[in-house]
Coordinates of C-alpha atoms in Angstrom, one line a residue:
X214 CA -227.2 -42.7 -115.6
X215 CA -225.0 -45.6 -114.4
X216 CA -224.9 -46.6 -110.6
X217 CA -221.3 -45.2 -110.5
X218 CA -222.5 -41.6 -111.8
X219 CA -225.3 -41.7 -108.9
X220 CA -222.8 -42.2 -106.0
X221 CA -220.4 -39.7 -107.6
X222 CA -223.3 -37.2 -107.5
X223 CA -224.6 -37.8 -104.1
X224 CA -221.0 -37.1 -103.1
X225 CA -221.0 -34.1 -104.6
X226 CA -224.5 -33.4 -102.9
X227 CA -222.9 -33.9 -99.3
X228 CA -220.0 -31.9 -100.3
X229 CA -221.8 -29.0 -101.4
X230 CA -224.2 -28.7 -98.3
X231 CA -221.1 -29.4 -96.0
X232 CA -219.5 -26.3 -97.3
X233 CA -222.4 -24.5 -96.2
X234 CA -222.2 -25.7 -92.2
X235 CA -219.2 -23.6 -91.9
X236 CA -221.2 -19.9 -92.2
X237 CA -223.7 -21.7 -90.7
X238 CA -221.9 -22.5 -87.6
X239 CA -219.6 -18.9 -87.9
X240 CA -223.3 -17.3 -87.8
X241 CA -224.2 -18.5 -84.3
X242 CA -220.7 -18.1 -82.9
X243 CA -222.3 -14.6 -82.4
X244 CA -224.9 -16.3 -79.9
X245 CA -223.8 -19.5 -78.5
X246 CA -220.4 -21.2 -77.1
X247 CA -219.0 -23.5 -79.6
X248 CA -220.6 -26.6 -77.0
X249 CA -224.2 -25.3 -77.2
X250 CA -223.9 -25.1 -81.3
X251 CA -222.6 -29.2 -81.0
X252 CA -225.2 -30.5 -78.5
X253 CA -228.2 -29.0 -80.1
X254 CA -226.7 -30.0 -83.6
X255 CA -225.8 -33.8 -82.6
X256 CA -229.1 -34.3 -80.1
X257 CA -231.5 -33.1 -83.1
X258 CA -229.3 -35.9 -85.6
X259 CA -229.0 -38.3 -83.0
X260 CA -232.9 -38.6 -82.2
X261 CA -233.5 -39.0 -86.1
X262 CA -230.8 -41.8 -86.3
X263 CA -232.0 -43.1 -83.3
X264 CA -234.1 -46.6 -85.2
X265 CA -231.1 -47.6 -86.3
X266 CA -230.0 -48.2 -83.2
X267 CA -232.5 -50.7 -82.1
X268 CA -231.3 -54.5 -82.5
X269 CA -228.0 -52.9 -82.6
X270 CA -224.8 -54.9 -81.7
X271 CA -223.0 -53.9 -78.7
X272 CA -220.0 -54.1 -80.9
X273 CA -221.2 -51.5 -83.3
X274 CA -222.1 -49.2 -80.3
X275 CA -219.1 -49.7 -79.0
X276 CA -217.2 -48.6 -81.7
X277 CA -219.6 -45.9 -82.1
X278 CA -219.1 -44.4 -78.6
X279 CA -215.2 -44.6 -79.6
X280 CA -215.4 -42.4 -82.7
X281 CA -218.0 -40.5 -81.3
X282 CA -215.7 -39.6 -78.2
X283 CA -212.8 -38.3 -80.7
X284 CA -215.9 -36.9 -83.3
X285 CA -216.5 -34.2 -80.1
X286 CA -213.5 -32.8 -79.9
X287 CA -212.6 -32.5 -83.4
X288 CA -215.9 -30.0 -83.9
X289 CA -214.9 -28.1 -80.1
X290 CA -211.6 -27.2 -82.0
X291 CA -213.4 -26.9 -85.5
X292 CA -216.3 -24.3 -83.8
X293 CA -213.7 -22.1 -81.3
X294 CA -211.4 -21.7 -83.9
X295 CA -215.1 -20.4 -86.3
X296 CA -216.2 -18.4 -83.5
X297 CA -211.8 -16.7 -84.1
X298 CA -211.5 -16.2 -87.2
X299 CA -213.3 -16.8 -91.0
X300 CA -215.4 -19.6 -92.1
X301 CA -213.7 -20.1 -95.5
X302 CA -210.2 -20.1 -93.6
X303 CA -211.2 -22.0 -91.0
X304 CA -212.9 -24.9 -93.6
X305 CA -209.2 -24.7 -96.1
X306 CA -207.4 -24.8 -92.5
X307 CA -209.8 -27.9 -91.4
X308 CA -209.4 -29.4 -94.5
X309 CA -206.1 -30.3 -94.4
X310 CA -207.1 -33.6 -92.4
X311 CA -206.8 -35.6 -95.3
X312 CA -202.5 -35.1 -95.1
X313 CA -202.9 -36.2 -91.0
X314 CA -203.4 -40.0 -92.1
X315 CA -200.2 -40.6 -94.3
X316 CA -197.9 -38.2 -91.6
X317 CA -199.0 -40.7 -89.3
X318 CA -197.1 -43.6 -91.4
X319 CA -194.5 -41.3 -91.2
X320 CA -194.1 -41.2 -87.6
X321 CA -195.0 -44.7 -87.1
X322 CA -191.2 -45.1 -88.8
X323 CA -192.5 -45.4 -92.9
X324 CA -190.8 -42.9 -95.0
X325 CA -193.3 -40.6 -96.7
X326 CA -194.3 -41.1 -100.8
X327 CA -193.2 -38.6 -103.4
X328 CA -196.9 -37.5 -103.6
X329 CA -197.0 -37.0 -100.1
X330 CA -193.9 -35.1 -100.0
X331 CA -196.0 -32.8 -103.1
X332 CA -199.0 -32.5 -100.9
X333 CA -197.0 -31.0 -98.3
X334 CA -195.4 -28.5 -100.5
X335 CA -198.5 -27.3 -102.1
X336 CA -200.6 -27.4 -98.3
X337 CA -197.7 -25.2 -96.7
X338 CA -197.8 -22.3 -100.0
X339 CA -201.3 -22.1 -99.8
X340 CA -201.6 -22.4 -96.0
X341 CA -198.5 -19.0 -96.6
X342 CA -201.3 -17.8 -99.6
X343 CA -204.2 -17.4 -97.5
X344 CA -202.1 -15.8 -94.1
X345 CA -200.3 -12.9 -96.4
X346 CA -204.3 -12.4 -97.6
X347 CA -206.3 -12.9 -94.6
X348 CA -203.8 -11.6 -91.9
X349 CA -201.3 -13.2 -89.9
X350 CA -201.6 -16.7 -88.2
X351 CA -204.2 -16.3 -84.9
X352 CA -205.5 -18.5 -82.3
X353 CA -208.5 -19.4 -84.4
X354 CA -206.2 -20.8 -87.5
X355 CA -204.0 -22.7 -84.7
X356 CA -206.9 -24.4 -83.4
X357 CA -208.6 -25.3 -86.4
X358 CA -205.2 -26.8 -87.2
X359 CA -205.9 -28.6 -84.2
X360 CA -209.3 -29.7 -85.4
X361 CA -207.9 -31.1 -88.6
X362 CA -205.2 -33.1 -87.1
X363 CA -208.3 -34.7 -84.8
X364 CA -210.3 -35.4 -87.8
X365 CA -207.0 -36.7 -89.1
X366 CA -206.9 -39.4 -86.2
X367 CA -210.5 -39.5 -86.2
X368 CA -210.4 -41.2 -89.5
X369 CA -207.8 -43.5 -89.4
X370 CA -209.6 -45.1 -86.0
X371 CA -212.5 -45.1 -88.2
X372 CA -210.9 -46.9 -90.9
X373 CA -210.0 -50.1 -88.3
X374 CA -213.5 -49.9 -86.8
X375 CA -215.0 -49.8 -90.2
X376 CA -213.8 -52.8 -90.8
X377 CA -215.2 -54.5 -88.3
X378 CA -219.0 -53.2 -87.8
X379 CA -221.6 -55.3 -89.0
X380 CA -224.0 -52.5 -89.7
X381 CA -222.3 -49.0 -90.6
X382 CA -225.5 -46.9 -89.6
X383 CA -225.9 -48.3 -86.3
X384 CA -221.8 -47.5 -85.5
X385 CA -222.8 -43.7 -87.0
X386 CA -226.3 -43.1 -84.6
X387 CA -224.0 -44.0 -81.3
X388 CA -221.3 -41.7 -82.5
X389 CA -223.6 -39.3 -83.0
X390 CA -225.7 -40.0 -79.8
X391 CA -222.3 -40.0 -78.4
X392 CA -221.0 -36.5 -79.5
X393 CA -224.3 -34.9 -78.3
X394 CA -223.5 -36.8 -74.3
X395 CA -220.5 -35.3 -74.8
X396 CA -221.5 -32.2 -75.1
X397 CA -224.2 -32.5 -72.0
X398 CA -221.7 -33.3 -69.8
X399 CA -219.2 -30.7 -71.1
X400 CA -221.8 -28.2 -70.5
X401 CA -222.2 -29.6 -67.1
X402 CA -219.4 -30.0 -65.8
X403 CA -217.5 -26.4 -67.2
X404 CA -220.1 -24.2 -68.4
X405 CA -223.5 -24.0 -66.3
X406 CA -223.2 -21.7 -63.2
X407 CA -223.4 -23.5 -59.5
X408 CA -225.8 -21.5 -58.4
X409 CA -229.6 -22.5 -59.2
X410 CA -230.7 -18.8 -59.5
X411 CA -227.5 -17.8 -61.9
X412 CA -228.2 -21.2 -63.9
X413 CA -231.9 -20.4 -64.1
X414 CA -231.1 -17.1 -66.1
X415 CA -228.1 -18.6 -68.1
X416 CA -230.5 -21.4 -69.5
X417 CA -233.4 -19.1 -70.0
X418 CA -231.1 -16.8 -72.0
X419 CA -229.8 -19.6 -73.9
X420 CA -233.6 -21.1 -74.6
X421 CA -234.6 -17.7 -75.7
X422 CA -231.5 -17.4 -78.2
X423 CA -232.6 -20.8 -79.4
X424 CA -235.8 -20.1 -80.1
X425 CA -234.9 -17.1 -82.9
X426 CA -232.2 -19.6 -84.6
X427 CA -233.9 -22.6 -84.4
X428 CA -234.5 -22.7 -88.4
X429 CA -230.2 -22.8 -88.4
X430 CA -230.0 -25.2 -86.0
X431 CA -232.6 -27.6 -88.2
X432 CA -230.9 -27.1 -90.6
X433 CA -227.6 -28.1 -88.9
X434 CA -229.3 -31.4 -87.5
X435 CA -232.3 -32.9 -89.4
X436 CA -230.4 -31.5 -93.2
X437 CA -226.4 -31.2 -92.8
X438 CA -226.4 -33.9 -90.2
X439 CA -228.5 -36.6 -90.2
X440 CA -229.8 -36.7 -93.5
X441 CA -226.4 -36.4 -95.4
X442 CA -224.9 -39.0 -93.6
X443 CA -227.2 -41.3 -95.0
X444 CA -226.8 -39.8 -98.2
X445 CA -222.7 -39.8 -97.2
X446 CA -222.9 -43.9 -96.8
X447 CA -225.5 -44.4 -99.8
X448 CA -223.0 -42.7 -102.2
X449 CA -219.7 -44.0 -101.2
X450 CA -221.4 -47.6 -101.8
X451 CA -221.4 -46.9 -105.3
X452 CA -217.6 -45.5 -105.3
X453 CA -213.8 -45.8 -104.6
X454 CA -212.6 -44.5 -102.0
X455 CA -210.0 -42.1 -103.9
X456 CA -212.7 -40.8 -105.5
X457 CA -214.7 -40.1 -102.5
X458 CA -211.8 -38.3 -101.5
X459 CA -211.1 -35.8 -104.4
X460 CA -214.9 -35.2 -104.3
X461 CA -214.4 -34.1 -100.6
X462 CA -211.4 -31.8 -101.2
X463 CA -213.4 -29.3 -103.1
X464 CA -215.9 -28.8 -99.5
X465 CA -213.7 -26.1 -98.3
X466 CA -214.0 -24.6 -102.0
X467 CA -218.0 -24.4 -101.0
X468 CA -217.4 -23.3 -97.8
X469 CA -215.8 -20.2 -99.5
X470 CA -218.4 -19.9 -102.0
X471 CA -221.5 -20.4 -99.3
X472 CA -219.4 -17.8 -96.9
X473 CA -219.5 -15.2 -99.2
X474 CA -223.5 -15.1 -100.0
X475 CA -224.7 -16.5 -96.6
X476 CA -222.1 -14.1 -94.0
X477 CA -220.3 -11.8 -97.2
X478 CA -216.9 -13.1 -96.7
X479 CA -214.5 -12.6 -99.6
X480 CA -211.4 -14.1 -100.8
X481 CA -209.0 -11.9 -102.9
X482 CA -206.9 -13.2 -105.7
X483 CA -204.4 -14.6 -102.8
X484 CA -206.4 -16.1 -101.2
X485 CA -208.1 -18.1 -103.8
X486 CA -204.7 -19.1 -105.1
X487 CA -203.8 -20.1 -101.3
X488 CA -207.2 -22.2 -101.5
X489 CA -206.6 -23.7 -105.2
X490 CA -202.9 -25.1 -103.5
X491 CA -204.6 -26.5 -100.2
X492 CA -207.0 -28.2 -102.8
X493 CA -204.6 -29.4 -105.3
X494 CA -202.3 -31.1 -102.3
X495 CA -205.5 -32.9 -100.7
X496 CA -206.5 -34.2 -104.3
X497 CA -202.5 -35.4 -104.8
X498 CA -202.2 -36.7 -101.1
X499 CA -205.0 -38.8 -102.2
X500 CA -203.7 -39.8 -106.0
X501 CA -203.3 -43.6 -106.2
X502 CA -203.2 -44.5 -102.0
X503 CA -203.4 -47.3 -100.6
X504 CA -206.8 -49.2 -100.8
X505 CA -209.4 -48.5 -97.8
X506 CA -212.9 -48.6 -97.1
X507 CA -215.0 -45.8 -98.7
X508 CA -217.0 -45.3 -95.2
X509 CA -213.6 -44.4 -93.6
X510 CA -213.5 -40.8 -94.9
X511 CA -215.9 -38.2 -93.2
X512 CA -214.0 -34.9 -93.6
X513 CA -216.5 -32.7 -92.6

């Protein structure tokens, strides 16, 4: 098997097991707020990652702590909007990041490409699919619209700073280190009572909860986090970009698939046909665009 084939099925890999963080966080929307799931989640990554940050330029930690900032709220959206409504809606809704990049040529003043223009029309039927089979439009699908245009932004600033880093694995431990202090502070600052008795019971209710899903959250950190990152940067060394990206448009398909056996979510006819458009119109929004580094697309 060549070197290409390798990348192309590490990709793959990563896809598949991102599909499956989006029952996986939908599961402990039932226990935790959406901050608790990303600070347990990113802390658990973040001290595995942790060597590479050692010797580290400060300009790779900075740009880190820049994508890491934007990286935090893209999963507050992604994980209120799970805790609101399905995970295989909420992971075809999230997906549609990959259209945020080029609509931001558009309103930097560049008029958008015919395939762009195609993209759009498949995204909106299938976006129109999935509401006439899953129910009308709700809070949860408006803010994981609001996740994917974060991850849309979230990209592009990680295309430029990309370009720059010396060391790609030291920029991804401080964005990680920096979604999980983040989250600490979030939790800080909006969510722990005043009160020392009141925040006593809140954290030993929490620490209790964590105890009986620890396994999920392991699996969240140490498997779906940290390890497939490094898998994420191993693969898309051995591939274009473009095909990175058509690999990565079939993760909501998983998260569909993963939904059904892991919470027993179900898609009707509709709604696959809804999914197989949003799909199609990442996979064309991608067709032949503009050259960029491979480490600048993290969907997920």
């Amino acid at each position: 098997m060549t070197r290409h084939l390798h990348g192309i099925f590490a990709l793959l890999l990563v896809t598949l097991v991102w599909g499956t963080t989006f029952p996986a966080m939908k599961d402990l929307t039932g226990h935790f707020s959406a901050v608790w799931i990303i600070l347990v989640r990113f802390v658990l990554a973040a001290v595995l990652l942790s060597p590479f940050l050692w010797r580290g330029k400060l300009a790779d930690m900075r740009a880190g702590a820049i994508l890491g900032a934007l990286l935090f709220f893209c999963f507050v959206f992604q994980v209120e909007g799970l805790a609101l409504t399905s995970s295989n809606r909420n992971a075809f809704i999230c997906g549609l990041n990959v259209l945020v990049v080029p609509l931001l040529g558009v309103l930097a003043g560049r008029l958008p490409e015919r395939r762009i223009v195609l993209a759009l029309i498949m995204s909106i039927a299938g976006l129109a699919a999935l509401c006439w089979d899953g129910g009308a439009w709700g809070t949860g699908d408006s803010l994981a619209l609001m996740s994917a245009l974060c991850f849309g932004v979230y990209i592009k600033v990680m295309e430029v700073q990309t370009r720059r880093a010396t060391r790609l694995l030291t920029v991804t431990a401080a964005q990680i280190a920096t979604v999980g202090l983040c989250a600490a502070l979030w939790l800080l600052a909006r969510e722990l009572p005043g009160e020392a008795v009141a925040r006593a019971a809140y954290l030993d209710g929490v620490f209790s909860k964590l105890g009986q899903h620890g396994w999920n959250f392991a699996y969240l950190g140490v498997v779906a986090t940290a390890a497939i990152i490094s898998l994420q940067t191993w693969g898309q060394s051995r591939t274009s970009a473009n095909e990175a990206a058509v690999v990565y448009a079939f993760e909501p398909a998983a998260a569909a698939f993963f939904g059904y056996f892991w919470l027993g979510e179900a898609l009707t006819a509709r709604g696959w046909l809804g999914g197989l458009l949003l799909i199609s119109g990442m996979i064309v929004s991608q067709w032949n665009s503009e050259r960029r580094p491979s480490a600048a697309l993290a969907p997920e």
